[in-house]
């Protein structure tokens, strides 16, 4: 039981490049989330998916898109990376549909640098 | 709107000493409250949570937290700190019965443990 997995672990991009961060969970959870973590800012929600087939914006969605590919997988795409998107990205999942009051289980993170 | 404040950015405690990390929240009703811990280079792990009932909740690794409605606080405590407790700690609040929202995290408190 791997829990929440994220790929890649590290990535360096040049301004304007695109990339997709992958996330998968094997706990049969309904809800999945993408956060970014910046020094002194805590975690801020980018997008979330309360159930398969639905996605909603969080606090900081600009510059990102997401896809809930199936119940297991939730990807985050940067279409044209900017230095302001340098951050550590965490994927999380929780059991209930839209159950944001459930315990969230986090992946190990992707450290992204945009030059 | 919900918000979470962790007043202490960084705390240093001697090994074996007691610990209290402060968390204040802003929400109109009784929220769902969480404490997460993040070890260096890792994702977040749930320490404990409060939904209702007994206002003193026990968590993993010997941590406990007390919900005080009158003070809008949910402070985390540990009687005797171990060197392995050095990490970053996040308080978070979730709104019950509001599907489609998400956890709001505080900005975190970094705990250092001195020998």
Tab-separated table of C-alpha atoms in Angstrom:
chain	number	residue	atom	x	y	z
A	1	UNK	CA	0.000	0.000	0.000
A	2	UNK	CA	1.972	3.002	-1.298
A	3	UNK	CA	-0.518	5.686	-0.199
A	4	UNK	CA	-0.090	8.865	-2.240
A	5	UNK	CA	2.707	8.918	-4.803
A	6	UNK	CA	3.977	11.879	-6.799
A	7	UNK	CA	6.266	12.137	-9.801
A	8	UNK	CA	8.718	13.626	-10.390
A	9	UNK	CA	10.426	14.385	-7.068
A	10	UNK	CA	12.468	17.237	-8.504
A	11	UNK	CA	12.161	19.302	-11.682
A	12	UNK	CA	13.883	22.335	-13.150
A	13	UNK	CA	12.125	24.249	-15.909
A	14	UNK	CA	12.899	27.304	-17.962
A	15	UNK	CA	10.385	30.139	-18.090
A	16	UNK	CA	7.679	29.331	-20.628
A	17	UNK	CA	8.127	25.573	-20.571
A	18	UNK	CA	5.241	23.306	-19.715
A	19	UNK	CA	5.050	20.225	-17.547
A	20	UNK	CA	2.617	17.930	-15.770
A	21	UNK	CA	2.941	16.779	-12.194
A	22	UNK	CA	1.484	13.353	-11.599
A	23	UNK	CA	-0.282	12.112	-8.483
A	24	UNK	CA	-1.815	8.743	-7.724
A	25	UNK	CA	-3.406	7.211	-4.636
A	26	UNK	CA	-4.189	3.570	-3.913
A	27	UNK	CA	-6.539	4.078	-0.949
A	28	UNK	CA	-9.739	4.274	-3.019
A	29	UNK	CA	-10.231	7.848	-1.841
A	30	UNK	CA	-12.808	10.082	-3.469
A	31	UNK	CA	-11.265	13.511	-2.920
A	32	UNK	CA	-7.882	14.676	-4.150
A	33	UNK	CA	-6.034	17.997	-3.759
A	34	UNK	CA	-3.083	19.952	-5.046
A	35	UNK	CA	-1.276	22.373	-2.723
A	36	UNK	CA	1.768	24.522	-3.071
A	37	UNK	CA	4.083	25.273	-0.166
A	38	UNK	CA	6.194	28.400	-0.079
A	39	UNK	CA	8.435	29.572	2.781
A	40	UNK	CA	6.455	31.466	5.408
A	41	UNK	CA	3.176	30.894	3.552
A	42	UNK	CA	2.116	27.465	4.746
A	43	UNK	CA	0.137	25.353	2.297
A	44	UNK	CA	-2.202	26.963	-0.181
A	45	UNK	CA	-4.767	25.035	-2.162
A	46	UNK	CA	-4.429	25.221	-5.936
A	47	UNK	CA	-7.212	22.892	-7.112
A	48	UNK	CA	-9.178	20.039	-5.687
A	49	UNK	CA	-11.412	17.258	-6.923
A	50	UNK	CA	-14.255	16.279	-4.613
A	51	UNK	CA	-15.027	13.189	-6.675
A	52	UNK	CA	-14.128	11.563	-9.955
A	53	UNK	CA	-15.165	13.813	-12.802
A	54	UNK	CA	-15.243	17.069	-10.832
A	55	UNK	CA	-12.602	19.717	-10.204
A	56	UNK	CA	-12.757	23.089	-8.483
A	57	UNK	CA	-10.443	26.030	-7.989
A	58	UNK	CA	-8.762	26.652	-4.703
A	59	UNK	CA	-7.060	29.728	-3.359
A	60	UNK	CA	-4.295	30.087	-5.995
A	61	UNK	CA	-5.413	28.488	-9.303
A	62	UNK	CA	-3.964	30.979	-11.787
A	63	UNK	CA	-1.390	29.465	-14.128
A	64	UNK	CA	-2.461	25.871	-13.436
A	65	UNK	CA	-4.835	23.303	-14.854
A	66	UNK	CA	-5.829	19.928	-13.464
A	67	UNK	CA	-7.248	16.657	-14.690
A	68	UNK	CA	-8.932	13.987	-12.611
A	69	UNK	CA	-8.051	11.165	-14.955
A	70	UNK	CA	-9.833	8.502	-12.905
A	71	UNK	CA	-10.471	7.838	-9.253
A	72	UNK	CA	-6.791	7.115	-8.588
A	73	UNK	CA	-5.039	9.874	-10.514
A	74	UNK	CA	-5.071	13.675	-10.328
A	75	UNK	CA	-2.558	15.616	-12.423
A	76	UNK	CA	-1.473	19.251	-12.254
A	77	UNK	CA	-0.314	21.023	-15.406
A	78	UNK	CA	1.717	24.179	-15.796
A	79	UNK	CA	1.146	25.388	-19.359
A	80	UNK	CA	3.749	28.168	-19.362
A	81	UNK	CA	5.917	28.067	-16.275
A	82	UNK	CA	6.906	31.299	-14.522
A	83	UNK	CA	9.521	31.898	-11.792
A	84	UNK	CA	6.649	32.666	-9.379
A	85	UNK	CA	5.659	29.018	-9.669
A	86	UNK	CA	8.905	27.878	-8.057
A	87	UNK	CA	7.593	25.966	-5.068
A	88	UNK	CA	7.091	22.581	-3.479
A	89	UNK	CA	3.904	20.925	-4.693
A	90	UNK	CA	1.976	18.442	-2.589
A	91	UNK	CA	-0.808	16.161	-3.639
A	92	UNK	CA	-3.230	14.845	-1.012
A	93	UNK	CA	-6.297	12.647	-0.850
A	94	UNK	CA	-9.158	12.029	1.555
A	95	UNK	CA	-11.854	9.411	1.775
A	96	UNK	CA	-15.212	11.106	1.473
A	97	UNK	CA	-16.591	12.814	-1.628
A	98	UNK	CA	-15.975	16.483	-1.017
A	99	UNK	CA	-14.987	15.462	2.475
A	100	UNK	CA	-12.607	18.256	3.221
A	101	UNK	CA	-13.119	17.652	6.913
A	102	UNK	CA	-11.611	14.187	6.607
A	103	UNK	CA	-8.015	13.397	7.332
A	104	UNK	CA	-5.931	14.240	4.295
A	105	UNK	CA	-3.051	11.969	3.312
A	106	UNK	CA	-0.126	13.675	1.645
A	107	UNK	CA	2.389	12.609	-0.929
A	108	UNK	CA	6.128	13.308	-0.535
A	109	UNK	CA	6.059	16.416	-2.725
A	110	UNK	CA	7.597	17.683	-5.958
A	111	UNK	CA	10.227	20.382	-5.700
A	112	UNK	CA	9.932	22.610	-8.792
A	113	UNK	CA	12.329	25.345	-9.797
A	114	UNK	CA	11.533	27.682	-12.681
A	115	UNK	CA	14.505	29.640	-14.014
B	1	UNK	CA	-14.053	33.541	6.040
B	2	UNK	CA	-12.077	30.988	7.927
B	3	UNK	CA	-8.512	31.721	8.924
B	4	UNK	CA	-5.805	30.150	11.041
B	5	UNK	CA	-3.046	31.950	12.912
B	6	UNK	CA	0.051	30.335	14.314
B	7	UNK	CA	1.703	33.200	16.204
B	8	UNK	CA	5.106	31.557	16.624
B	9	UNK	CA	7.208	31.146	13.503
B	10	UNK	CA	10.059	29.357	15.245
B	11	UNK	CA	10.376	27.784	18.698
B	12	UNK	CA	13.386	26.143	20.308
B	13	UNK	CA	12.871	23.725	23.175
B	14	UNK	CA	15.376	21.693	25.163
B	15	UNK	CA	15.102	17.945	24.868
B	16	UNK	CA	12.946	16.645	27.703
B	17	UNK	CA	11.189	19.964	28.235
B	18	UNK	CA	7.497	20.496	27.644
B	19	UNK	CA	6.121	22.026	24.467
B	20	UNK	CA	3.106	24.114	23.567
B	21	UNK	CA	2.449	25.330	20.038
B	22	UNK	CA	-0.268	27.900	19.652
B	23	UNK	CA	-3.072	27.970	17.099
B	24	UNK	CA	-5.957	30.415	16.845
B	25	UNK	CA	-8.735	30.137	14.325
B	26	UNK	CA	-11.474	32.337	12.999
B	27	UNK	CA	-14.767	30.678	12.138
B	28	UNK	CA	-18.390	31.357	13.005
B	29	UNK	CA	-19.256	27.906	14.288
B	30	UNK	CA	-17.284	24.998	15.706
B	31	UNK	CA	-14.804	24.031	13.052
B	32	UNK	CA	-13.004	20.799	12.405
B	33	UNK	CA	-9.443	21.270	13.667
B	34	UNK	CA	-6.278	19.438	12.734
B	35	UNK	CA	-2.589	19.412	13.569
B	36	UNK	CA	-0.163	18.096	10.963
B	37	UNK	CA	3.597	17.588	11.220
B	38	UNK	CA	6.117	17.832	8.402
B	39	UNK	CA	9.574	16.379	8.853
B	40	UNK	CA	12.335	17.806	6.644
B	41	UNK	CA	11.890	16.778	3.023
B	42	UNK	CA	8.685	14.883	3.754
B	43	UNK	CA	4.969	15.304	3.217
B	44	UNK	CA	2.554	16.160	6.002
B	45	UNK	CA	1.336	13.612	8.527
B	46	UNK	CA	-1.741	13.971	10.708
B	47	UNK	CA	-0.996	14.210	14.443
B	48	UNK	CA	-4.537	14.611	15.720
B	49	UNK	CA	-7.934	16.113	14.959
B	50	UNK	CA	-10.946	17.502	16.769
B	51	UNK	CA	-14.505	17.355	15.510
B	52	UNK	CA	-16.666	17.334	18.639
B	53	UNK	CA	-16.935	15.890	22.131
B	54	UNK	CA	-14.079	15.846	24.616
B	55	UNK	CA	-12.096	19.033	24.115
B	56	UNK	CA	-8.796	17.344	24.965
B	57	UNK	CA	-7.728	15.076	22.135
B	58	UNK	CA	-4.872	12.633	22.056
B	59	UNK	CA	-2.765	12.049	18.988
B	60	UNK	CA	0.187	10.077	17.806
B	61	UNK	CA	3.734	10.402	19.115
B	62	UNK	CA	2.553	11.524	22.555
B	63	UNK	CA	0.959	14.786	21.376
B	64	UNK	CA	-2.308	16.199	22.636
B	65	UNK	CA	-4.324	19.314	21.868
B	66	UNK	CA	-7.049	21.197	23.687
B	67	UNK	CA	-9.939	22.963	21.987
B	68	UNK	CA	-10.992	26.134	23.808
B	69	UNK	CA	-14.046	27.671	22.221
B	70	UNK	CA	-13.902	30.832	24.352
B	71	UNK	CA	-10.383	31.553	23.127
B	72	UNK	CA	-10.820	30.205	19.572
B	73	UNK	CA	-7.710	28.176	20.181
B	74	UNK	CA	-6.462	24.684	19.541
B	75	UNK	CA	-3.002	24.504	21.084
B	76	UNK	CA	-0.744	21.491	20.653
B	77	UNK	CA	1.178	20.134	23.654
B	78	UNK	CA	3.695	17.480	24.507
B	79	UNK	CA	4.976	16.864	28.053
B	80	UNK	CA	8.517	15.844	27.086
B	81	UNK	CA	10.057	16.669	23.715
B	82	UNK	CA	12.397	14.268	21.931
B	83	UNK	CA	15.030	15.289	19.393
B	84	UNK	CA	13.019	13.507	16.709
B	85	UNK	CA	10.153	15.974	17.233
B	86	UNK	CA	12.129	18.664	15.414
B	87	UNK	CA	9.908	19.479	12.428
B	88	UNK	CA	7.413	21.983	11.119
B	89	UNK	CA	3.933	21.910	12.594
B	90	UNK	CA	0.778	23.089	10.867
B	91	UNK	CA	-2.607	23.807	12.340
B	92	UNK	CA	-5.554	23.579	9.935
B	93	UNK	CA	-9.271	24.267	10.058
B	94	UNK	CA	-12.063	22.765	7.992
B	95	UNK	CA	-15.666	23.898	7.806
B	96	UNK	CA	-18.210	21.161	8.540
B	97	UNK	CA	-21.215	20.870	6.267
B	98	UNK	CA	-19.625	22.950	3.593
B	99	UNK	CA	-18.771	20.525	0.862
B	100	UNK	CA	-16.669	22.077	-1.801
B	101	UNK	CA	-14.440	23.997	0.521
B	102	UNK	CA	-11.053	22.916	1.730
B	103	UNK	CA	-8.779	22.910	4.704
B	104	UNK	CA	-7.172	26.231	5.566
B	105	UNK	CA	-3.656	25.845	6.896
B	106	UNK	CA	-1.728	28.142	9.180
B	107	UNK	CA	1.709	29.276	8.096
B	108	UNK	CA	3.425	26.785	10.352
B	109	UNK	CA	5.700	26.738	13.381
B	110	UNK	CA	9.193	25.339	13.086
B	111	UNK	CA	10.302	23.431	16.172
B	112	UNK	CA	13.979	23.049	16.958
B	113	UNK	CA	15.103	20.778	19.791
B	114	UNK	CA	18.334	21.531	21.597
B	115	UNK	CA	20.332	18.977	23.570
